[in-house]
Amino acid sequence: MRFTILKAIFKKELLDVLRDRRALISMVVVPLVVFPLLIGGIARLIPAMQTRAEEEASGLNVSVRISTPAIREGLEKAGLRLVDSENVKAAVQSKSAGAGVEEFAGSPPRISVYVDASNESSSAAGTRIREILTELRDREIRDHLRGAGINEDVLTPFVIARVNVAGERKMAGALYGSLLGYLLVLLMCTGGMYTVLDMTAGEKERKTLEALLASPARRSEIVMGKILVAITSILATAVLTLGSMAYTLKNAPIPGPGAGVNAADAPVENLRQRLGTIPLDASNVGLIALIFIPLAIFAASLMFAISLKARSFKEGQTYLTPLVFVVIFPALLGGLPGLKITPALCLIPFFNASQMIHGILTGEASSANFLVTMAANLAYSAIAFQLATRMFNDEKVLFRS
Amino acid sequence: MIQVSGLSKSFTDPKRGTHLAVDNVTFDVCAGEVFGLLGPNGAGKTTTLRMLATLLKPSSGTATLSGFDIVRQPEQVRAQIGFLSGDMGLYGRLTPRETLEFFGSLNGLDAVRARRRIDQVFLMLDMNSFADVRGDKLSTGMKQKTAIARALLHDPPVLILDEPTSGLDVPTARNIEAAVLNAKQSGKCILYSTHIMEEAEYLCDRIGVIDGGKLKAIGTMEDLRRETGKQRLREIFLDLLGLAA
Ligand SMILES: Nc1ncnc2c1ncn2[C@@H]1O[C@H](COP(=O)(O)OP(=O)(O)OP(=O)(O)O)[C@@H](O)[C@H]1O
Ligand SMILES: [Mg+2]
């Protein structure tokens, strides 16, 4: 390898990428907008959906057959529109009422609440009705106790509290880690894809490869120069994605909870608070960066070797698109709950990287798994690089007509 | 300078099976000479030139350029040549100047020398008006001039030019022919493939007629006239191909 030649090839290919709109979009624009859009979308959607369901619920008719006046009164006071009916269940089934309440005589009397669980608004109305009924029952119990001269405290002899030992960081890491690892691996592949395609199949299609091959540059220098540029764009994508994620979660204005929803229950606010506890300190970032490097070399070399087979950019795209799914599938598996990561599982490329990112963020990464991941990905990189170089030396690949 | 001996190339493809694209070709080209490889479509011109430029490996036979063997010393061979392939593209997102700077550094020119040579070839090929326009905005002629400039840039002793004037208008073609004659004057060894009769007659010191991968005849125009008994190159060519004029 001659440094001046390598530098010339690297410089030229990088310039080419920086002027390629398609490559820039997948490398810079997509990583910068995907995450804010995703989080912003979820943040807006969840409260909006809740508010809508609740609004609709309050406008629904409630079909009733109630004999106890106190219950009827309680429901009416809460603002529900009651419609008397002989067959409450049928009314809900036929959607002529959003929900239904039926009282069956007995000791004690039994009250059924009918909902159509497949309908958000009906479910919300059912929840609301149950809340009102529970409140009514509690009030009645308290009244009875007071009448008998007994202190209300007998109702709560002890309090049960649920304490989650996972801790804030682990919870946040679990959420963030699986999302991050998965999205990063996906975006790294798509971010490098256009660069690689343009340098291989694209050059073949535009017939610019021949002049380069007839120059004094060695094949190994050409492959190295081009793959270095591919690695650069993959790493640039990874860094931009990470940065955009961190920025969105820490700073972006996430809309507050919708009207009528208790702040503590707002899932987005909750998510954000948890995510805020993730320590993106130097050692975590450094470890993640270490994971990225062999992964980027492997992805770049593999995509290079595959797209070299294609005669045109389009053909190359059809070869690489399934690769993205092959990569994503194991990365998705990493999100499965209860999956125990063993060193053997760390031999699976891409999956191992998204798992390690997950592990680093939850603080659960074992050094054995880390080492196996690094070693495996480095070995795959070396093999893929060899393959790419071998293909680049094969005239049947370069001059396929 | 170029010595080709018994060069053959066979391709295998699923439809045609194995076939000889170049069949036992032998010729040589001296310094200060333009040798024309004249042949119809599919004759094997491009395949021959690609083997000489070390892009394809010969199935048998070999060749030397400036004494370097194309099979055993491909890197040294590539350092000796300026190569222009018939259907060669240009970097669309780079300007002619950037393209030449890149190839200058691949050929080991330092920045100062590269700049001087770039100015020289731009002047010679009348390229200054579009030197800084991106490749995808250039016309066919401008692109072809850039491709020629790239082959001449590092002042190589051997030029391998595959149909350098194809698709060009007469003024632009003349411009390129002038550059070739200029290179010949300065002692370059030039292998020039074409299927344009006038061009071969006008530019080439000797001509090799190739058809179906085989060299049918080699010589000066005089030699070819004597051999076939015809006067004009067009008639000579058709005669050698076994077609009635
Ligand atoms: N990479 C390849 N694979 C298979 N066959 C090939 C390949 N390249 C060329 N050929 C075949 O070799 C023969 C010679 O082709 P070549 O391109 O050398 O002809 P040519 O003289 O340059 O023709 P033209 O004047 O059309 O440029 C043709 O039959 C062609 O189909
Ligand atoms: Mg040709």
XYZ file of C-alpha atoms and ligand atoms in Angstrom:
678
model
C 0.000 0.000 0.000
C 1.359 3.349 -1.004
C 0.071 6.129 1.167
C -0.041 8.830 -1.528
C -2.129 6.639 -3.836
C -4.429 5.591 -1.012
C -4.875 9.219 -0.044
C -5.647 10.244 -3.630
C -8.320 7.548 -3.973
C -9.814 8.321 -0.580
C -9.934 12.037 -1.325
C -11.548 11.572 -4.724
C -14.168 9.092 -3.535
C -15.030 11.250 -0.551
C -15.471 14.294 -2.779
C -17.678 12.207 -5.024
C -19.857 11.112 -2.078
C -20.140 14.635 -0.731
C -21.516 15.748 -4.080
C -23.931 12.825 -4.364
C -27.365 13.914 -3.249
C -28.688 10.384 -2.796
C -25.767 9.348 -0.620
C -25.978 12.523 1.431
C -29.674 12.066 2.089
C -29.256 8.536 3.422
C -26.063 9.448 5.270
C -26.942 12.801 6.819
C -30.583 13.751 6.408
C -32.190 10.440 7.345
C -30.206 9.954 10.593
C -30.906 13.548 11.591
C -34.655 13.430 11.041
C -35.703 9.836 11.702
C -35.316 9.909 15.440
C -36.834 13.317 16.161
C -39.756 12.374 13.926
C -40.181 9.033 15.631
C -40.100 10.383 19.170
C -42.035 13.513 18.263
C -44.644 11.387 16.505
C -45.069 8.997 19.409
C -45.149 11.912 21.814
C -47.912 13.647 19.915
C -49.835 10.535 19.020
C -50.281 8.891 22.410
C -51.828 11.838 24.288
C -53.855 12.788 21.229
C -55.287 9.297 20.988
C -56.092 9.217 24.687
C -57.759 12.594 24.637
C -59.809 11.691 21.624
C -60.994 8.409 23.089
C -61.984 10.176 26.302
C -63.763 12.946 24.491
C -65.684 10.466 22.432
C -66.426 8.399 25.513
C -68.116 11.307 27.287
C -70.383 11.843 24.292
C -71.528 8.226 24.153
C -74.909 6.938 25.175
C -74.848 4.467 28.031
C -77.538 1.842 27.928
C -78.804 1.013 31.439
C -81.133 -1.243 33.416
C -80.751 -0.165 37.019
C -83.113 -0.562 39.967
C -81.096 1.074 42.794
C -81.749 4.839 42.600
C -78.427 5.779 44.287
C -76.421 4.078 41.525
C -78.440 5.685 38.815
C -78.025 9.075 40.429
C -74.278 8.612 40.813
C -73.851 7.797 37.127
C -75.985 10.727 36.065
C -74.074 13.107 38.320
C -70.834 12.047 36.664
C -72.249 13.392 33.401
C -73.083 10.167 31.587
C -76.019 10.134 29.205
C -78.163 7.256 30.356
C -80.662 5.548 28.104
C -82.971 2.932 29.593
C -83.107 -0.345 27.795
C -84.624 -3.803 28.196
C -81.656 -5.581 26.646
C -78.439 -3.752 27.593
C -76.052 -6.312 26.122
C -77.769 -6.220 22.728
C -77.686 -2.421 22.690
C -73.901 -2.432 23.167
C -73.463 -5.234 20.650
C -75.460 -3.374 18.029
C -73.463 -0.220 18.821
C -76.620 1.759 19.562
C -74.958 2.439 22.935
C -71.222 2.941 23.641
C -71.383 0.987 26.884
C -73.952 -0.569 29.172
C -74.680 -1.042 32.867
C -77.068 -3.724 34.151
C -78.002 -4.456 37.711
C -79.040 -7.959 38.784
C -80.977 -8.306 41.992
C -79.521 -10.485 44.719
C -77.575 -10.264 47.925
C -75.411 -8.474 47.241
C -76.742 -7.146 43.938
C -74.436 -7.766 40.966
C -73.646 -5.022 38.421
C -72.324 -5.827 34.948
C -70.564 -3.238 32.806
C -70.744 -3.999 29.070
C -68.100 -2.680 26.695
C -66.977 -3.359 23.159
C -63.267 -3.911 23.868
C -62.412 -3.675 20.195
C -63.423 -0.025 20.305
C -61.181 2.542 22.030
C -64.018 4.883 22.978
C -66.192 2.106 24.365
C -63.266 0.816 26.436
C -62.598 4.298 27.749
C -66.270 4.694 28.664
C -66.206 1.321 30.452
C -63.153 2.353 32.441
C -64.838 5.586 33.406
C -68.018 3.767 34.500
C -66.050 1.306 36.607
C -64.232 4.198 38.283
C -67.520 5.888 39.106
C -69.051 2.667 40.458
C -65.999 1.897 42.597
C -66.113 5.387 44.003
C -69.829 4.947 44.808
C -69.190 1.639 46.542
C -66.303 3.039 48.600
C -68.398 5.989 49.676
C -71.173 3.662 50.781
C -68.752 1.519 52.805
C -67.321 4.593 54.501
C -70.825 5.830 55.333
C -71.774 2.464 56.887
C -68.583 2.367 58.971
C -69.077 5.888 60.180
C -72.702 5.063 61.084
C -71.507 2.055 63.125
C -68.850 4.214 64.827
C -65.850 2.413 63.349
C -62.679 4.171 62.185
C -62.066 4.065 58.416
C -58.480 2.905 59.013
C -59.662 -0.692 59.424
C -59.979 -0.718 55.640
C -56.226 -0.390 55.162
C -54.451 -2.562 57.718
C -51.315 -2.384 55.552
C -50.155 -0.743 52.332
C -48.530 -2.662 49.446
C -45.871 -0.870 47.458
C -44.252 -2.254 44.315
C -40.502 -1.512 44.176
C -38.754 -2.133 40.868
C -35.176 -3.168 41.581
C -34.174 -2.666 37.927
C -33.561 0.967 38.733
C -33.983 3.925 36.500
C -30.876 3.347 34.408
C -31.684 -0.239 33.640
C -35.242 0.569 32.664
C -34.163 3.402 30.447
C -31.316 1.363 29.015
C -33.659 -1.472 28.192
C -35.944 0.857 26.291
C -33.274 3.030 24.764
C -30.856 0.194 24.166
C -33.085 -1.985 22.074
C -34.360 0.968 20.081
C -30.905 2.441 19.691
C -29.114 -0.758 18.774
C -31.745 -1.661 16.235
C -32.042 1.766 14.637
C -28.300 2.291 14.559
C -27.583 -0.968 12.800
C -30.351 -0.270 10.290
C -29.280 3.288 9.567
C -25.613 2.322 9.366
C -26.455 -0.110 6.590
C -28.658 2.257 4.642
C -26.228 5.123 5.236
C -23.339 3.232 3.682
C -25.406 1.549 0.990
C -25.555 4.386 -1.526
C -21.895 5.209 -1.097
C -20.899 1.615 -1.730
C -23.288 1.171 -4.660
C -22.050 4.335 -6.302
C -18.408 3.300 -5.993
C -18.930 -0.191 -7.379
C -21.962 -0.989 -9.527
C -22.435 2.716 -10.249
C -18.889 3.024 -11.595
C -19.372 -0.069 -13.708
C -22.593 1.332 -15.108
C -21.037 4.704 -15.917
C -17.932 2.944 -17.269
C -15.505 4.932 -15.201
C -13.871 1.905 -13.609
C -11.699 0.999 -16.575
C -9.595 4.164 -16.462
C -8.985 3.630 -12.763
C -7.998 -0.008 -13.312
C -5.576 0.984 -16.081
C -3.848 3.488 -13.784
C -0.756 2.508 -11.784
C -2.890 2.138 -8.638
C -2.872 -1.422 -7.329
C -6.155 -3.256 -7.021
C -5.611 -3.601 -3.282
C -5.110 0.160 -2.989
C -8.285 0.869 -4.918
C -10.310 -1.535 -2.759
C -8.804 -0.151 0.437
C -9.401 3.465 -0.591
C -12.995 2.839 -1.551
C -13.808 0.738 1.504
C -12.287 3.395 3.745
C -14.707 5.907 2.257
C -17.590 3.471 2.799
C -16.499 3.008 6.422
C -16.330 6.771 6.801
C -19.877 7.214 5.607
C -21.138 4.373 7.793
C -19.437 5.829 10.855
C -20.659 9.307 9.970
C -24.198 7.924 9.820
C -23.735 6.210 13.182
C -22.372 9.342 14.840
C -25.134 11.518 13.413
C -27.794 9.020 14.492
C -26.415 8.811 18.008
C -26.099 12.569 18.232
C -29.586 13.144 16.947
C -31.005 10.603 19.404
C -29.201 12.132 22.341
C -30.226 15.632 21.334
C -33.875 14.761 20.758
C -34.230 12.965 24.068
C -32.494 15.636 26.098
C -33.665 18.851 24.474
C -36.462 18.515 22.007
C -39.734 20.017 23.225
C -41.960 17.038 23.811
C -45.563 18.154 24.100
C -47.017 17.791 27.570
C -49.701 15.279 28.479
C -53.121 15.792 26.952
C -55.941 17.408 28.858
C -57.424 15.280 31.564
C -54.441 12.962 31.811
C -52.498 12.903 34.994
C -48.870 13.965 34.377
C -47.482 10.950 36.197
C -49.357 8.638 33.853
C -48.285 10.308 30.633
C -46.239 7.596 28.929
C -44.089 10.025 26.969
C -43.147 12.131 29.941
C -42.373 8.931 31.755
C -40.248 7.671 28.886
C -38.404 10.918 28.671
C -37.674 11.014 32.373
C -36.297 7.513 32.214
C -34.218 8.195 29.150
C -32.819 11.271 30.802
C -31.144 9.070 33.388
C -28.954 7.252 30.889
C -25.366 8.184 31.468
C -23.909 8.881 28.037
C -20.510 9.359 29.607
C -17.122 9.019 27.969
C -16.636 5.360 28.824
C -20.066 4.350 27.503
C -19.640 6.349 24.317
C -16.126 4.964 23.915
C -17.332 1.379 24.270
C -20.127 1.941 21.767
C -17.632 3.493 19.347
C -15.407 0.441 19.759
C -18.347 -1.767 18.807
C -19.035 0.363 15.743
C -15.592 0.108 14.186
C -15.386 -3.594 13.269
C -19.100 -3.505 12.464
C -18.563 -0.666 9.986
C -15.610 -2.445 8.354
C -17.637 -5.613 8.041
C -20.734 -3.911 6.649
C -18.686 -1.845 4.193
C -16.673 -4.805 2.878
C -19.684 -7.085 2.656
C -21.779 -4.554 0.763
C -18.784 -3.775 -1.446
C -18.309 -7.420 -2.403
C -22.000 -7.945 -3.067
C -22.641 -4.819 -5.100
C -19.515 -5.415 -7.178
C -21.427 -8.302 -8.750
C -24.045 -5.947 -10.130
C -23.778 -4.302 -13.524
C -25.812 -1.265 -12.606
C -26.804 0.825 -9.629
C -30.363 -0.518 -9.814
C -29.238 -4.124 -9.945
C -26.961 -3.455 -6.990
C -29.868 -2.048 -5.041
C -31.880 -5.198 -5.555
C -28.940 -7.210 -4.199
C -28.400 -5.023 -1.160
C -31.994 -4.450 -0.095
C -32.513 -8.044 1.075
C -29.215 -7.744 2.935
C -30.734 -4.981 5.017
C -33.478 -7.378 6.085
C -30.988 -10.121 6.828
C -29.151 -7.653 9.032
C -32.246 -6.295 10.700
C -33.833 -9.622 11.517
C -31.277 -10.719 14.146
C -31.046 -7.138 15.375
C -34.794 -7.222 15.946
C -34.521 -10.520 17.802
C -32.311 -8.664 20.231
C -35.419 -6.819 21.369
C -37.143 -10.019 22.501
C -37.707 -9.983 26.241
C -36.079 -12.715 28.254
C -33.401 -13.463 25.674
C -30.246 -14.388 27.540
C -27.069 -13.357 25.743
C -24.318 -15.931 25.802
C -20.842 -15.656 24.247
C -21.992 -18.127 21.572
C -24.848 -15.838 20.570
C -22.297 -13.041 20.277
C -20.901 -14.822 17.222
C -23.928 -13.700 15.198
C -22.924 -10.578 13.301
C -25.052 -7.421 13.611
C -27.146 -9.084 16.320
C -24.098 -9.087 18.597
C -23.487 -5.389 18.043
C -27.055 -4.316 18.767
C -27.016 -6.531 21.864
C -23.772 -5.033 23.112
C -25.081 -1.493 22.673
C -28.113 -2.564 24.667
C -25.887 -4.156 27.306
C -23.604 -1.157 27.618
C -26.552 1.179 28.155
C -28.189 -1.041 30.776
C -24.841 -1.592 32.452
C -25.168 -5.336 31.984
C -22.588 -6.009 29.289
C -20.208 -8.751 30.326
C -16.606 -8.461 29.274
C -16.689 -12.002 27.846
C -19.552 -11.046 25.544
C -17.828 -7.808 24.622
C -14.599 -9.571 23.701
C -16.366 -12.276 21.703
C -18.345 -9.624 19.826
C -15.246 -7.612 18.997
C -13.213 -10.658 17.957
C -16.027 -12.130 15.859
C -16.756 -8.874 14.057
C -13.060 -8.279 13.396
C -12.745 -11.774 11.959
C -15.813 -11.263 9.741
C -14.373 -7.930 8.610
C -11.128 -9.574 7.597
C -12.964 -12.292 5.669
C -15.290 -9.810 3.936
C -12.364 -7.553 3.045
C -10.500 -10.501 1.540
C -13.577 -11.445 -0.444
C -13.989 -7.882 -1.723
C -10.346 -7.737 -2.809
C -10.565 -11.121 -4.491
C -13.642 -10.078 -6.412
C -12.002 -6.852 -7.429
C -9.183 -8.882 -8.970
C -11.563 -11.045 -10.939
C -11.958 -9.822 -14.514
C -15.192 -11.793 -14.867
C -16.700 -9.656 -12.143
C -15.393 -6.350 -13.454
C -16.041 -6.966 -17.135
C -19.275 -8.871 -16.916
C -21.343 -7.954 -19.941
C 8.192 -0.520 -27.551
C 5.107 -2.729 -27.832
C 5.761 -6.362 -28.699
C 2.794 -8.675 -28.957
C 3.366 -12.354 -29.528
C 0.741 -15.042 -29.991
C -1.810 -13.212 -27.879
C -5.170 -14.982 -27.493
C -8.222 -14.462 -25.368
C -11.221 -16.724 -25.009
C -14.434 -15.854 -23.228
C -16.912 -18.316 -21.842
C -20.503 -17.313 -21.640
C -23.628 -19.391 -21.156
C -25.142 -18.665 -24.576
C -22.175 -18.916 -26.910
C -20.003 -21.260 -24.895
C -16.269 -20.704 -25.155
C -15.173 -18.564 -28.063
C -11.936 -16.917 -29.124
C -12.290 -13.124 -29.148
C -8.604 -12.666 -29.960
C -6.820 -15.449 -31.789
C -3.039 -15.690 -31.810
C -2.264 -12.062 -32.589
C 1.342 -10.979 -33.161
C 2.604 -7.485 -34.030
C 4.862 -4.766 -32.719
C 4.872 -0.999 -32.540
C 7.983 1.189 -32.325
C 8.584 4.497 -30.614
C 7.501 7.430 -32.765
C 5.043 5.255 -34.646
C 1.253 5.159 -34.843
C -0.003 1.627 -35.375
C -3.636 1.350 -36.413
C -5.754 -1.643 -35.457
C -8.542 -1.639 -38.014
C -11.482 -3.993 -37.742
C -15.264 -4.292 -37.878
C -17.483 -4.444 -34.799
C -16.700 -7.402 -32.594
C -13.346 -8.041 -34.298
C -11.484 -8.099 -30.994
C -9.861 -4.640 -31.001
C -11.032 -3.606 -27.537
C -10.216 -7.015 -26.090
C -6.659 -6.796 -27.477
C -6.124 -3.306 -26.083
C -7.567 -4.282 -22.693
C -5.101 -7.153 -22.468
C -2.244 -4.771 -23.247
C -3.500 -2.416 -20.544
C -3.488 -5.417 -18.097
C -7.240 -5.202 -17.553
C -7.791 -8.683 -18.951
C -5.450 -11.646 -18.609
C -4.494 -13.339 -21.889
C -5.616 -16.954 -22.284
C -2.299 -17.599 -23.998
C 0.596 -15.645 -25.461
C 1.909 -12.457 -23.997
C 3.223 -8.985 -24.769
C 5.767 -6.538 -23.462
C 5.478 -2.767 -23.200
C 8.748 -0.853 -22.759
C 10.198 -4.253 -21.903
C 7.696 -5.039 -19.135
C 5.616 -8.186 -19.410
C 1.847 -7.676 -19.235
C 1.296 -10.924 -17.316
C 4.208 -10.871 -14.921
C 4.699 -7.105 -14.397
C 1.262 -5.530 -14.739
C 2.000 -2.674 -12.356
C 5.101 -1.563 -14.229
C 3.196 -1.856 -17.494
C 0.426 0.406 -16.202
C 3.012 3.002 -15.239
C 4.102 3.122 -18.903
C 0.756 3.640 -20.566
C -1.886 6.224 -21.233
C -5.072 4.263 -21.872
C -8.290 5.385 -23.479
C -11.060 2.844 -23.878
C -13.787 3.233 -26.444
C -16.775 3.425 -24.156
C -15.104 5.036 -21.219
C -17.149 7.265 -18.961
C -16.205 10.308 -16.999
C -16.755 11.116 -13.328
C -20.014 13.053 -13.461
C -19.572 14.894 -10.188
C -15.975 15.921 -10.812
C -14.736 18.657 -13.137
C -12.124 17.906 -15.829
C -9.542 19.672 -13.674
C -10.379 17.559 -10.603
C -10.378 14.397 -12.710
C -6.938 15.192 -14.073
C -5.616 16.098 -10.634
C -6.776 12.702 -9.393
C -5.153 10.785 -12.230
C -2.049 12.936 -11.875
C -1.598 11.809 -8.295
C -2.302 8.163 -9.211
C 0.514 8.481 -11.743
C 2.857 9.958 -9.172
C 2.897 13.563 -10.404
C 3.546 16.052 -7.618
C 1.218 19.031 -7.271
C 3.460 21.490 -9.100
C 4.151 19.231 -12.039
C 0.512 18.159 -12.218
C -0.633 21.770 -12.431
C 1.840 22.532 -15.211
C 0.860 19.453 -17.225
C -2.850 20.140 -16.750
C -2.396 23.667 -18.112
C -0.471 22.259 -21.082
C -3.066 19.650 -22.072
C -5.955 22.060 -21.510
C -4.297 24.470 -23.912
C -3.423 21.791 -26.460
C -6.963 20.346 -26.530
C -8.646 23.742 -26.187
C -10.369 22.785 -22.931
C -10.033 25.931 -20.829
C -13.626 27.015 -21.361
C -15.005 23.943 -19.555
C -12.127 22.980 -17.278
C -14.177 23.680 -14.174
C -17.576 22.407 -15.282
C -18.869 19.188 -13.721
C -18.543 16.109 -15.906
C -22.269 15.414 -16.164
C -22.814 18.843 -17.707
C -20.302 18.319 -20.543
C -21.079 17.483 -24.169
C -19.830 14.255 -25.782
C -16.900 16.072 -27.386
C -15.906 17.774 -24.153
C -16.050 14.441 -22.351
C -13.925 12.755 -24.966
C -11.368 15.543 -24.809
C -11.187 15.108 -21.061
C -10.647 11.378 -21.517
C -7.811 12.029 -23.973
C -6.322 14.636 -21.664
C -6.345 12.043 -18.898
C -4.416 9.584 -21.091
C -1.823 12.195 -22.094
C -1.475 13.910 -18.724
C 1.456 12.012 -17.231
C 3.341 12.009 -20.551
C 3.566 8.209 -20.818
C 5.864 6.598 -23.401
C 3.078 4.310 -24.667
C -0.427 5.392 -25.690
C -3.225 2.853 -26.139
C -6.222 4.573 -27.692
C -9.439 2.712 -28.449
C -11.552 4.574 -31.003
C -10.731 7.974 -29.547
C -12.776 9.896 -32.123
C -15.936 7.796 -32.130
C -19.034 9.950 -31.912
C -17.189 13.221 -32.422
C -17.759 15.928 -35.038
C -15.018 16.715 -37.541
C -13.498 19.758 -35.792
C -13.252 17.934 -32.447
C -11.937 14.770 -34.108
C -9.287 16.882 -35.840
C -8.311 18.377 -32.522
C -7.737 14.908 -31.118
C -5.922 13.673 -34.211
C -3.610 16.671 -33.920
C -2.855 15.703 -30.325
C -2.033 12.152 -31.462
C 0.321 13.390 -34.209
C 1.897 15.724 -31.695
C 2.521 12.787 -29.338
C 3.993 10.800 -32.221
C 6.387 13.660 -32.993
C 7.640 13.589 -29.436
C 8.496 9.918 -29.842
C 5.555 8.134 -28.252
C 4.615 4.639 -29.218
C 0.931 4.741 -30.181
C -1.528 1.902 -30.682
C -4.723 3.265 -32.198
C -7.862 1.289 -32.887
C -10.523 2.521 -35.256
C -12.998 1.465 -37.878
C -12.866 4.789 -39.711
C -10.907 4.325 -42.952
C -9.887 7.946 -43.540
C -8.583 8.255 -40.027
C -6.470 5.117 -40.318
C -5.100 6.245 -43.656
C -4.329 9.736 -42.434
C -2.878 8.976 -38.999
C -1.288 5.568 -39.038
C 2.170 4.623 -40.190
C 1.217 0.967 -40.282
C -2.114 -0.774 -40.129
C -3.160 -4.185 -38.860
C -6.502 -5.428 -40.143
C -8.253 -7.642 -37.589
C -11.388 -9.706 -38.098
C -12.886 -12.471 -35.986
C -9.966 -12.101 -33.589
C -7.369 -12.848 -36.275
C -4.899 -10.418 -37.826
C -5.528 -10.641 -41.585
C -2.677 -8.412 -42.714
C -0.113 -5.992 -41.334
C 1.839 -3.267 -43.114
C 2.033 0.259 -44.451
C -0.613 1.424 -46.903
C 1.855 0.508 -49.665
C 2.287 -3.015 -48.298
C -1.463 -3.491 -48.096
C -2.018 -2.213 -51.631
C 0.573 -4.597 -52.952
C -0.884 -7.505 -51.038
C -4.469 -6.993 -52.190
C -4.030 -5.209 -55.480
C -6.564 -2.576 -54.419
C -6.006 1.163 -54.148
C -8.231 2.665 -51.485
C -8.192 1.456 -47.879
C -11.911 0.830 -47.957
C -11.478 -1.640 -50.831
C -8.428 -3.192 -49.213
C -10.369 -3.631 -45.977
C -13.362 -5.286 -47.597
C -11.067 -7.504 -49.639
C -9.250 -8.678 -46.513
C -12.560 -9.384 -44.828
C -13.482 -11.524 -47.815
C -16.315 -9.247 -48.864
C -16.743 -7.970 -52.401
C -16.107 -4.233 -52.703
N -16.327 -9.498 -21.076
C -16.690 -10.230 -22.134
N -17.318 -11.397 -21.933
C -17.692 -12.166 -22.970
N -17.473 -11.846 -24.256
C -16.840 -10.694 -24.543
C -16.430 -9.813 -23.492
N -15.836 -8.734 -24.060
C -15.892 -8.922 -25.387
N -16.485 -10.096 -25.697
C -16.680 -10.657 -27.050
O -15.446 -10.661 -27.699
C -15.576 -10.295 -29.065
C -14.674 -9.119 -29.381
O -15.180 -7.976 -28.740
P -14.408 -6.580 -28.762
O -15.132 -5.677 -27.836
O -12.977 -6.824 -28.510
O -14.637 -6.089 -30.259
P -14.259 -4.689 -30.937
O -13.381 -5.001 -32.079
O -13.736 -3.751 -29.937
O -15.675 -4.212 -31.452
P -16.281 -2.734 -31.586
O -15.797 -2.166 -32.866
O -17.749 -2.996 -31.624
O -15.846 -1.974 -30.400
C -17.041 -10.010 -29.274
O -17.621 -11.159 -29.832
C -17.574 -9.776 -27.899
O -18.902 -10.170 -27.797
Mg -14.341 -1.862 -29.169
